[in-house]
XYZ file of C-alpha atoms in Angstrom:
683
model
C -80.103 -11.166 -23.351
C -79.875 -10.239 -19.691
C -77.034 -9.105 -17.484
C -77.802 -11.640 -14.752
C -76.673 -14.683 -16.736
C -73.455 -15.636 -18.453
C -73.880 -16.007 -22.207
C -70.794 -16.830 -24.282
C -70.035 -17.803 -27.855
C -68.139 -20.975 -28.590
C -64.455 -20.555 -29.425
C -64.384 -17.682 -26.914
C -62.573 -17.260 -23.587
C -64.387 -16.338 -20.405
C -62.960 -15.794 -16.947
C -63.706 -17.127 -13.483
C -62.530 -16.209 -9.995
C -62.856 -19.069 -7.524
C -62.650 -18.342 -3.788
C -61.610 -21.083 -1.328
C -61.707 -21.448 2.452
C -57.908 -21.822 2.540
C -54.966 -21.007 0.242
C -54.992 -22.984 -2.999
C -51.960 -25.310 -3.436
C -51.441 -26.025 -7.130
C -49.067 -28.935 -6.393
C -51.449 -30.902 -4.187
C -54.939 -29.548 -4.940
C -56.283 -31.175 -8.074
C -59.132 -29.433 -9.888
C -61.223 -30.904 -12.690
C -63.800 -28.801 -14.486
C -66.955 -30.473 -15.799
C -69.315 -28.832 -18.324
C -72.589 -30.587 -19.120
C -75.589 -29.865 -21.345
C -78.793 -31.688 -22.183
C -80.294 -34.838 -20.658
C -77.928 -37.720 -19.839
C -74.712 -35.786 -20.611
C -72.069 -37.982 -22.220
C -68.471 -37.414 -23.260
C -69.078 -39.838 -26.123
C -71.951 -37.688 -27.420
C -70.082 -34.438 -26.863
C -72.564 -33.160 -24.259
C -70.129 -33.558 -21.338
C -66.556 -32.311 -21.090
C -63.947 -32.873 -18.342
C -60.806 -30.732 -18.430
C -57.982 -29.774 -16.106
C -55.896 -26.751 -15.208
C -53.099 -26.196 -17.717
C -50.496 -23.451 -18.079
C -50.848 -23.284 -21.860
C -54.213 -23.422 -23.617
C -54.469 -26.326 -26.092
C -56.088 -25.608 -29.468
C -59.889 -25.846 -29.938
C -60.718 -28.128 -27.002
C -62.346 -27.440 -23.646
C -59.652 -26.026 -21.377
C -58.887 -24.074 -18.213
C -55.617 -22.173 -18.540
C -53.712 -18.954 -17.871
C -54.511 -19.261 -14.189
C -53.120 -17.142 -11.367
C -53.256 -17.784 -7.633
C -53.944 -14.982 -5.195
C -54.060 -16.231 -1.590
C -57.431 -18.000 -1.287
C -58.456 -17.200 -4.884
C -57.866 -18.780 -8.253
C -58.237 -16.708 -11.428
C -58.663 -18.905 -14.508
C -59.558 -18.560 -18.216
C -62.031 -21.087 -19.585
C -62.197 -21.839 -23.288
C -64.993 -23.560 -25.221
C -64.157 -25.193 -28.575
C -65.666 -23.714 -31.735
C -67.379 -27.043 -32.523
C -69.022 -27.473 -29.108
C -72.712 -28.245 -28.702
C -74.753 -25.058 -28.177
C -77.174 -24.882 -25.267
C -77.604 -24.332 -21.537
C -74.616 -25.681 -19.607
C -73.993 -26.563 -15.970
C -70.381 -25.923 -14.841
C -68.992 -27.954 -11.945
C -65.583 -28.500 -10.354
C -64.213 -31.627 -8.720
C -61.546 -30.949 -6.088
C -59.285 -33.587 -4.544
C -55.977 -33.728 -2.664
C -53.462 -36.323 -3.734
C -55.179 -39.643 -4.150
C -57.935 -38.698 -1.728
C -61.665 -38.505 -2.180
C -62.912 -35.755 -4.523
C -65.684 -33.277 -3.746
C -67.901 -31.833 -6.485
C -69.223 -28.272 -6.405
C -71.725 -26.710 -8.771
C -70.351 -23.343 -9.903
C -73.323 -22.183 -11.955
C -74.758 -22.161 -15.447
C -73.968 -20.511 -18.753
C -75.425 -20.430 -22.256
C -73.227 -21.324 -25.232
C -74.012 -19.990 -28.724
C -72.594 -20.204 -32.236
C -69.747 -17.730 -32.832
C -69.591 -16.053 -36.264
C -66.595 -14.019 -35.040
C -64.433 -17.149 -34.629
C -62.516 -18.423 -37.707
C -62.815 -21.937 -36.247
C -66.619 -21.869 -36.179
C -68.634 -23.106 -39.170
C -70.702 -19.902 -39.101
C -67.637 -17.630 -39.334
C -68.345 -14.437 -41.286
C -65.167 -12.374 -41.838
C -66.705 -8.899 -41.917
C -67.597 -6.798 -38.893
C -69.993 -4.683 -40.966
C -71.898 -7.807 -42.064
C -71.849 -9.229 -38.528
C -73.441 -6.061 -37.180
C -76.143 -6.301 -39.855
C -76.878 -10.044 -39.832
C -76.341 -10.951 -36.160
C -76.547 -7.819 -34.018
C -79.225 -5.775 -35.818
C -82.517 -6.379 -33.993
C -84.811 -4.758 -36.544
C -85.121 -4.760 -40.308
C -87.491 -4.947 -43.262
C -89.530 -7.486 -45.171
C -90.153 -6.742 -48.844
C -93.623 -7.483 -50.156
C -96.022 -6.579 -52.934
C -95.095 -6.947 -56.582
C -91.863 -6.859 -58.552
C -92.717 -3.394 -59.879
C -94.258 -2.128 -56.626
C -91.966 -3.399 -53.884
C -93.090 -2.212 -50.449
C -90.953 -2.173 -47.284
C -92.442 -3.617 -44.118
C -90.570 -2.755 -40.905
C -90.084 -5.714 -38.590
C -88.932 -5.965 -34.973
C -86.704 -9.052 -34.694
C -85.950 -8.408 -31.012
C -83.485 -11.285 -30.648
C -81.848 -9.700 -27.594
C -85.000 -9.228 -25.552
C -84.477 -10.878 -22.181
C -86.564 -14.041 -22.571
C -86.057 -14.721 -26.275
C -82.916 -16.847 -25.878
C -84.779 -19.221 -23.544
C -87.684 -19.431 -25.984
C -85.244 -20.296 -28.798
C -83.960 -23.316 -26.862
C -87.534 -24.163 -25.874
C -88.258 -24.393 -29.608
C -85.394 -26.867 -30.057
C -86.594 -28.873 -27.050
C -90.104 -29.247 -28.453
C -88.965 -30.573 -31.833
C -89.873 -34.085 -32.895
C -86.154 -34.951 -32.983
C -85.783 -34.030 -29.308
C -88.995 -35.768 -28.251
C -87.876 -38.947 -30.011
C -84.310 -39.033 -28.646
C -83.373 -36.062 -26.416
C -79.754 -37.069 -25.824
C -79.016 -37.660 -29.503
C -80.759 -34.445 -30.559
C -78.702 -32.349 -28.111
C -75.490 -34.019 -29.260
C -76.158 -32.818 -32.833
C -76.566 -29.187 -31.834
C -72.913 -28.557 -32.593
C -73.854 -28.806 -36.302
C -75.370 -25.621 -37.737
C -76.878 -27.544 -40.683
C -78.774 -29.782 -38.252
C -79.933 -26.885 -36.066
C -81.159 -24.913 -39.097
C -83.246 -27.834 -40.316
C -84.788 -28.331 -36.875
C -85.673 -24.634 -36.590
C -87.069 -24.584 -40.146
C -89.442 -27.418 -39.192
C -90.375 -25.893 -35.824
C -91.331 -22.397 -37.003
C -94.357 -23.937 -38.753
C -96.725 -26.313 -36.977
C -97.636 -28.798 -39.701
C -95.848 -31.711 -38.021
C -95.541 -30.600 -34.404
C -96.333 -27.913 -31.837
C -94.346 -25.409 -33.836
C -94.476 -21.665 -33.385
C -96.934 -20.571 -36.085
C -100.026 -21.965 -37.766
C -100.256 -21.033 -41.425
C -103.464 -19.639 -42.860
C -104.074 -18.602 -46.473
C -107.884 -18.718 -46.312
C -108.446 -14.973 -45.649
C -110.517 -15.899 -42.569
C -108.461 -14.922 -39.529
C -111.351 -14.588 -37.055
C -109.834 -17.182 -34.690
C -106.480 -15.432 -34.436
C -104.425 -12.524 -35.765
C -104.154 -11.735 -39.475
C -100.592 -12.267 -40.726
C -100.704 -8.640 -41.930
C -101.136 -7.353 -38.378
C -97.878 -8.594 -36.852
C -95.162 -5.978 -36.303
C -92.421 -8.281 -35.067
C -91.305 -11.646 -33.742
C -91.214 -10.982 -29.994
C -94.981 -10.986 -29.421
C -95.329 -14.191 -31.450
C -92.559 -16.055 -29.615
C -93.800 -14.944 -26.201
C -97.365 -15.985 -27.009
C -96.153 -19.405 -28.168
C -94.097 -19.945 -25.004
C -96.780 -18.647 -22.618
C -99.296 -20.973 -24.277
C -97.203 -24.050 -23.539
C -96.153 -24.487 -27.146
C -99.550 -24.105 -28.798
C -99.099 -22.709 -32.341
C -99.813 -19.000 -32.694
C -102.525 -18.053 -35.190
C -101.655 -16.994 -37.919
C -98.623 -16.801 -40.175
C -97.764 -16.562 -43.842
C -94.357 -16.672 -45.514
C -93.017 -13.299 -44.357
C -94.053 -14.026 -40.752
C -92.468 -17.508 -40.796
C -89.217 -16.160 -42.252
C -89.018 -13.155 -39.926
C -89.517 -15.298 -36.822
C -86.854 -17.732 -38.051
C -84.506 -14.778 -38.558
C -85.006 -13.832 -34.901
C -84.264 -17.367 -33.698
C -81.171 -17.892 -35.854
C -79.646 -14.487 -35.054
C -80.290 -15.145 -31.371
C -78.449 -18.478 -31.620
C -75.533 -16.718 -33.341
C -76.032 -17.642 -36.996
C -75.768 -14.759 -39.515
C -79.242 -14.617 -41.080
C -81.212 -12.401 -43.425
C -84.739 -12.320 -44.829
C -85.083 -12.651 -48.612
C -88.089 -11.946 -50.860
C -88.515 -13.639 -54.247
C -91.083 -11.934 -56.467
C -93.156 -14.228 -58.692
C -92.010 -17.323 -56.882
C -92.855 -20.731 -58.358
C -94.231 -23.617 -56.321
C -93.430 -26.488 -58.692
C -94.800 -29.630 -57.050
C -94.265 -32.036 -59.968
C -90.654 -30.838 -60.501
C -91.039 -30.427 -64.268
C -89.783 -26.796 -64.179
C -92.947 -25.419 -65.810
C -95.941 -23.734 -64.206
C -99.162 -23.763 -66.241
C -101.763 -21.001 -65.918
C -105.042 -20.798 -67.813
C -107.309 -18.078 -69.256
C -110.570 -18.245 -71.151
C -111.402 -16.156 -74.259
C -112.964 -13.481 -71.996
C -109.565 -12.929 -70.317
C -110.603 -14.477 -67.017
C -107.794 -16.251 -65.190
C -109.135 -19.676 -64.260
C -108.598 -21.747 -61.161
C -106.978 -25.139 -61.542
C -106.856 -28.367 -59.583
C -103.085 -28.485 -59.940
C -101.010 -27.699 -56.851
C -98.449 -25.771 -58.914
C -98.707 -22.032 -58.426
C -96.838 -18.750 -58.752
C -96.819 -16.723 -55.543
C -96.892 -12.931 -56.040
C -93.907 -13.022 -53.731
C -92.446 -15.564 -51.355
C -90.164 -14.914 -48.388
C -87.461 -17.198 -47.007
C -84.195 -16.953 -45.084
C -80.537 -17.158 -45.919
C -78.120 -18.347 -43.243
C -74.345 -18.047 -43.579
C -72.318 -21.203 -42.956
C -69.556 -23.517 -44.090
C -71.001 -26.648 -45.748
C -68.611 -29.434 -44.807
C -71.277 -31.916 -45.946
C -70.923 -30.681 -49.566
C -68.015 -30.627 -52.021
C -65.761 -27.533 -51.852
C -67.160 -24.288 -53.230
C -70.660 -24.221 -51.741
C -70.054 -22.297 -48.521
C -71.692 -18.958 -47.769
C -75.374 -18.114 -47.969
C -77.797 -21.039 -47.742
C -81.573 -20.943 -48.304
C -83.761 -22.005 -45.361
C -87.531 -21.828 -45.757
C -89.798 -22.417 -42.726
C -93.042 -21.915 -44.695
C -94.691 -25.358 -44.976
C -94.778 -25.996 -48.733
C -93.429 -29.537 -49.031
C -91.799 -32.180 -46.861
C -88.089 -32.863 -46.617
C -87.029 -36.141 -44.998
C -90.622 -36.511 -43.828
C -91.010 -33.088 -42.189
C -92.228 -29.723 -43.426
C -88.907 -27.935 -43.650
C -86.635 -26.732 -46.437
C -82.870 -26.324 -46.721
C -80.169 -25.454 -46.235
C -79.740 -25.206 -50.004
C -76.552 -23.545 -51.200
C -77.241 -20.341 -53.157
C -74.136 -21.137 -55.226
C -75.566 -24.584 -56.069
C -78.846 -22.963 -57.169
C -77.011 -20.531 -59.450
C -74.983 -23.324 -61.048
C -77.899 -25.760 -61.400
C -76.277 -28.325 -59.081
C -79.662 -29.588 -57.965
C -78.294 -32.947 -56.795
C -76.771 -31.329 -53.700
C -78.504 -31.347 -50.283
C -80.896 -30.040 -49.102
C -84.021 -29.393 -51.224
C -82.032 -27.642 -53.957
C -84.378 -28.756 -56.807
C -87.363 -27.159 -55.078
C -85.590 -23.836 -54.492
C -84.100 -23.899 -58.013
C -87.618 -24.157 -59.468
C -88.835 -21.292 -57.237
C -86.518 -18.877 -59.044
C -86.064 -20.529 -62.462
C -89.200 -22.362 -63.606
C -90.779 -21.394 -66.937
C -94.350 -20.096 -67.066
C -96.686 -21.423 -69.760
C -99.957 -19.525 -70.237
C -102.747 -21.405 -72.019
C -105.996 -20.355 -73.656
C -108.764 -22.717 -72.615
C -111.682 -23.499 -74.940
C -114.396 -25.970 -73.944
C -112.301 -27.082 -70.989
C -109.315 -27.959 -73.160
C -105.943 -26.196 -73.439
C -105.907 -25.324 -77.135
C -103.460 -22.478 -77.603
C -100.314 -21.208 -75.897
C -100.667 -17.507 -75.245
C -97.171 -17.122 -73.800
C -94.138 -19.152 -72.848
C -92.209 -16.989 -70.390
C -88.688 -18.114 -69.596
C -87.910 -15.068 -67.463
C -91.110 -14.194 -65.591
C -90.340 -16.229 -62.452
C -87.744 -15.318 -59.840
C -87.841 -11.531 -60.219
C -86.155 -8.875 -58.066
C -84.905 -11.271 -55.391
C -84.407 -8.750 -52.584
C -83.037 -8.299 -49.088
C -82.233 -5.336 -46.866
C -79.157 -3.425 -47.968
C -76.367 -3.479 -45.382
C -76.388 -0.326 -43.278
C -79.384 1.124 -45.131
C -83.177 1.117 -45.080
C -83.229 0.413 -48.831
C -83.703 -2.974 -50.472
C -80.962 -4.618 -52.522
C -81.468 -6.952 -55.465
C -79.491 -10.179 -55.055
C -81.009 -11.876 -58.118
C -77.558 -12.319 -59.676
C -76.562 -14.513 -56.702
C -79.293 -16.974 -57.669
C -79.012 -17.028 -61.469
C -77.167 -15.718 -64.470
C -78.806 -12.880 -66.460
C -82.118 -13.999 -67.955
C -81.759 -15.225 -71.529
C -77.965 -15.314 -71.406
C -76.164 -18.413 -72.749
C -75.033 -19.240 -69.200
C -78.569 -19.055 -67.822
C -80.031 -21.319 -70.508
C -77.135 -23.783 -70.150
C -77.695 -23.993 -66.397
C -81.437 -24.445 -66.978
C -80.837 -27.385 -69.314
C -78.325 -28.884 -66.879
C -80.820 -28.678 -64.016
C -83.638 -29.973 -66.256
C -81.683 -33.106 -67.170
C -80.981 -33.825 -63.506
C -84.539 -33.131 -62.339
C -86.488 -34.745 -65.181
C -84.151 -37.623 -65.904
C -83.494 -39.276 -69.257
C -87.138 -40.325 -69.699
C -88.955 -36.969 -69.912
C -92.602 -37.225 -68.943
C -95.360 -36.574 -71.450
C -95.859 -32.826 -71.881
C -98.504 -31.246 -74.141
C -96.392 -28.093 -74.020
C -93.374 -29.863 -75.549
C -95.602 -31.470 -78.183
C -96.991 -28.071 -79.132
C -93.512 -26.572 -79.331
C -92.388 -29.356 -81.674
C -95.439 -28.821 -83.884
C -94.712 -25.113 -84.266
C -97.457 -24.027 -81.890
C -95.677 -20.792 -80.977
C -95.898 -18.263 -83.807
C -95.115 -14.592 -84.131
C -97.899 -12.107 -83.429
C -99.317 -9.402 -85.748
C -99.504 -6.760 -82.987
C -97.821 -5.721 -79.755
C -100.075 -4.900 -76.801
C -99.137 -3.056 -73.588
C -101.143 -1.865 -70.594
C -99.940 1.197 -68.689
C -101.178 3.070 -65.635
C -102.118 6.669 -66.418
C -101.465 7.712 -62.784
C -100.338 6.281 -59.428
C -102.967 3.768 -58.273
C -104.381 4.587 -54.829
C -106.864 2.497 -52.935
C -110.202 4.275 -52.873
C -109.689 5.992 -56.254
C -110.760 5.100 -59.799
C -107.968 3.406 -61.745
C -106.990 4.862 -65.108
C -105.185 2.638 -67.619
C -103.986 3.058 -71.169
C -103.935 0.276 -73.783
C -101.268 0.705 -76.462
C -101.435 -1.445 -79.614
C -98.852 -1.412 -82.379
C -99.199 -3.297 -85.672
C -96.080 -5.269 -86.595
C -95.364 -7.709 -89.471
C -95.881 -11.417 -88.893
C -95.684 -14.541 -91.033
C -99.483 -14.764 -91.545
C -100.173 -11.100 -92.274
C -96.847 -9.448 -93.171
C -98.729 -6.292 -94.260
C -102.206 -4.868 -94.359
C -104.776 -3.971 -91.687
C -106.155 -6.308 -89.050
C -109.221 -6.140 -86.827
C -108.960 -7.012 -83.121
C -111.557 -7.587 -80.453
C -109.934 -7.111 -77.037
C -111.771 -8.484 -74.012
C -110.619 -7.258 -70.597
C -111.132 -8.744 -67.165
C -110.010 -7.491 -63.736
C -109.719 -9.842 -60.747
C -108.451 -9.588 -57.189
C -105.041 -11.237 -57.123
C -104.415 -13.590 -54.207
C -101.041 -13.942 -52.506
C -100.835 -17.535 -53.720
C -101.104 -16.434 -57.343
C -104.756 -17.327 -57.835
C -107.620 -14.894 -58.390
C -111.144 -14.176 -57.256
C -114.157 -13.879 -59.547
C -114.095 -11.009 -62.072
C -114.856 -7.566 -60.676
C -114.770 -5.672 -64.002
C -115.134 -6.539 -67.681
C -114.716 -4.423 -70.779
C -114.474 -4.982 -74.537
C -112.969 -2.805 -77.276
C -112.839 -3.245 -81.057
C -109.784 -1.963 -82.884
C -108.956 -1.597 -86.598
C -105.210 -1.403 -86.945
C -103.324 -0.453 -90.108
C -99.861 -1.797 -90.812
C -97.110 0.146 -88.997
C -99.611 2.179 -86.994
C -100.018 2.523 -83.220
C -103.172 3.403 -81.300
C -103.986 4.162 -77.658
C -107.186 3.348 -75.817
C -108.070 4.737 -72.348
C -109.644 2.363 -69.832
C -111.364 3.215 -66.531
C -111.763 0.774 -63.655
C -114.119 2.493 -61.160
C -113.515 2.285 -57.400
C -117.076 1.041 -56.967
C -116.149 -2.116 -58.911
C -113.321 -3.170 -56.613
C -114.239 -1.546 -53.283
C -115.441 -4.711 -51.550
C -113.820 -7.263 -53.847
C -110.099 -7.169 -52.960
C -108.036 -9.133 -50.480
C -106.157 -7.399 -47.669
C -103.134 -7.160 -49.974
C -104.957 -4.820 -52.399
C -103.650 -6.380 -55.639
C -105.567 -6.408 -58.945
C -104.720 -8.300 -62.129
C -106.058 -6.740 -65.339
C -105.961 -9.252 -68.207
C -106.722 -8.703 -71.871
C -107.204 -11.272 -74.642
C -106.986 -9.784 -78.153
C -108.480 -12.005 -80.846
C -107.479 -11.446 -84.477
C -110.718 -11.729 -86.429
C -108.961 -12.726 -89.658
C -107.205 -15.765 -88.149
C -108.870 -16.513 -84.808
C -105.437 -16.345 -83.129
C -105.266 -14.772 -79.664
C -102.786 -12.540 -77.845
C -102.462 -11.838 -74.120
C -101.704 -8.608 -72.250
C -101.407 -8.429 -68.444
C -101.057 -5.706 -65.833
C -100.769 -6.290 -62.087
C -101.695 -3.280 -59.954
C -100.688 -2.753 -56.332
C -102.850 -0.115 -54.647
C -101.161 2.429 -52.391
C -102.622 2.718 -48.853
C -102.597 6.026 -46.948
C -99.194 6.979 -45.511
C -98.198 7.377 -41.863
C -95.998 10.169 -40.553
C -93.932 9.544 -37.392
C -91.882 12.288 -35.740
C -90.000 12.653 -32.454
C -89.674 16.057 -30.859
C -86.361 15.798 -29.008
C -83.151 13.824 -28.523
C -83.721 10.260 -27.336
C -81.968 9.179 -24.138
C -82.212 6.017 -22.036
C -84.741 6.466 -19.229
C -86.022 9.864 -20.367
C -89.444 10.532 -21.846
C -89.460 10.684 -25.644
C -92.485 12.397 -27.196
C -93.685 10.663 -30.379
C -96.141 12.211 -32.869
C -98.052 9.901 -35.240
C -100.130 11.470 -38.026
C -102.452 9.755 -40.509
C -104.560 11.512 -43.136
C -107.359 9.499 -44.701
C -106.891 10.222 -48.401
C -109.553 7.691 -49.398
C -113.127 8.301 -50.495
C -114.483 6.276 -47.559
C -114.091 6.329 -43.780
C -111.671 3.988 -42.030
C -113.618 2.223 -39.283
C -112.465 0.426 -36.111
C -108.944 1.820 -36.384
C -106.347 0.290 -34.048
C -102.724 1.370 -33.584
C -99.941 -0.954 -32.413
C -96.438 0.308 -31.568
C -93.420 -1.941 -31.166
C -89.646 -1.577 -31.089
C -86.921 -3.298 -29.082
C -85.260 -0.896 -26.663
C -88.082 1.632 -27.118
C -91.246 -0.232 -26.138
C -91.616 -3.022 -23.590
C -93.651 -5.491 -25.626
C -96.371 -3.601 -27.488
C -98.518 -0.507 -27.020
C -102.049 -0.795 -28.427
C -104.566 2.040 -28.828
C -108.116 2.038 -30.205
C -108.583 5.062 -32.474
C -112.208 4.735 -33.591
C -113.291 5.938 -37.054
C -111.267 8.227 -39.318
C -113.596 10.080 -41.694
C -112.572 10.501 -45.352
C -110.354 13.558 -45.790
C -109.724 13.967 -42.064
C -106.416 13.718 -40.181
C -105.669 11.749 -37.022
C -102.910 12.974 -34.685
C -101.645 10.915 -31.760
C -99.036 11.923 -29.169
C -97.496 9.582 -26.639
C -94.356 9.270 -24.519
C -91.895 6.409 -24.732
C -89.104 5.626 -22.257
C -86.165 4.039 -24.110
C -84.357 1.251 -22.253
C -81.424 0.560 -24.607
C -78.857 2.866 -26.173
C -77.850 2.808 -29.832
C -79.757 2.747 -33.133
C -83.396 1.704 -32.656
C -86.478 1.462 -34.832
C -90.063 2.249 -33.848
C -92.638 0.275 -35.845
C -96.223 1.570 -36.087
C -99.186 -0.313 -37.551
C -102.654 1.167 -37.984
C -105.267 -1.322 -39.150
C -108.949 -0.819 -39.931
C -111.806 -2.806 -41.376
C -111.100 -1.282 -44.792
C -107.270 -1.347 -44.863
C -105.366 -3.844 -42.713
C -101.830 -2.669 -43.268
C -101.024 1.015 -42.885
C -97.446 0.704 -41.675
C -94.693 3.147 -40.863
C -91.420 3.301 -38.993
C -88.979 5.792 -37.513
C -85.257 5.231 -37.032
C -84.237 6.665 -33.647
C -80.748 6.904 -32.145
C -80.881 6.569 -28.354
C -78.060 8.086 -26.284
C -76.847 6.438 -23.082
C -78.230 7.856 -19.846
C -76.360 11.016 -18.890
C -74.437 11.173 -22.170
C -73.550 14.733 -23.267
């Protein structure tokens, strides 16, 4: 954070040596220390403290103690309480003799942060291993893609870069709370719950001049695509240099990663969490409805409810003194602007324990987060604009593979069990009913789904359908699938053959869970004898999807099988995440502070088409000052690109180099290299 300034954590001692023009007389020279922060500092508001020299340090209050006198010098230990307001402080002393007039001197400034190492602080985390991971680690990963194809995105948090701490407090000072009442806002910065909510609102710009402007339109021509950010530092610096104008553009993983930088910088243990198939349940009825027609096309809807392919938020570690006992620990904070909370676009902190137990009455925004991981999905068949048949009622398809970075590892870790009991278990269903009663109330709203359930609308099916990939799906290649159908007994046709017509449709899958227009259709007719199984190969040519996908390269293949004897329909789905080409990053020698480090980046274009307008961006705290950008031109299909460059590390210890190569065809070819940097002159 910079060696030229004093930065301390609350609940921590720091030491001063004061030099005087004459010998200090402790009996007659009276010294009062004054620490002030924010506008109009006030002892009543907790933004001003006056304290005196004492031999013994009192517990958890501002104090100056353990002093020694050496001729014209005074050595003294200063202590800040673990519940002090965080921020930039001015430290002064008032000196007087006897009852005489006092003289005030300004000693200097210091920055006070939360202290997760102090048992007295509400962010105390009693594990050094976890503290190194969730406070000190300045790089990490965001997990994206699909529950079955989770991809790791390296991210440069960079919370200890020199100017980031000032930008973090600039964020607090541009919040609507501060603009409305600066003195009151500063006085509440001793409360981690309050600070988290302010930061959650300020990372997005829906209400204010927050850090990032969200954009889910796929048109990023007026800014930077969310896929092209490598880390938080460039975003925060651009926001500050622009006078607080929102940076274009962000989506959930960018919002959450920037918030992680800010909270770790302020001293709050924080991690980034990905929830795959994440519900956005606006009407709070704990069901998300999706619709298909008889040709297997997923239809758009006017409803605001949706299921994100994945959604990314934060967890911050804290003691919740505002809640009943038992809800301390990890708390969900979500800076992505999805809904308002107390009038602002922010979310949390919601206790992860409260979510798991269905205690949705507890603050803040627990019902919304509970639905994100627990809502049921109801899939309807639409005929003539009317929902006429339930194709599936999935009680376990939402809230899958909730993941974060594993401590001390580059791998992801599933933390789903922290959010809910095992799917389908008695505990999970009991918690779901408990939360439903609290969220829906005694007067349950009209629901065609509930009516259909009561009328026996869900029946057993005469066949089981599955779609499998015949090989690893790569962007630029034809996709080979295999349909497996097995005839099983059902109440309508316990035995005997059936005839199916299966209509397939492939659509580009959007991050928000919606789809584009169909890019491929196919129909097969199947005669299926009782107890038999058949397989049917399917081919989705590259030419069909080449120009039809979003930057995220996701395809949903849907199939509706209609039983000719009964007219009943069955649904089969397969989401496909296409693999981009892979980067190789190597370093040729030992890394040392101040010495040139040769880096080799290699990319082979394994696609059937050229990659045009290729650009490479390198980033990594302690390795690169800001970013390095290179234009690489066009990479012809089948050819290999090799780049060599020298870096000059500035910080010792474990570091991570992040590399992004983007092109017109593929926006997100990412790679990283973990590098240990030795101190200058180390053997």
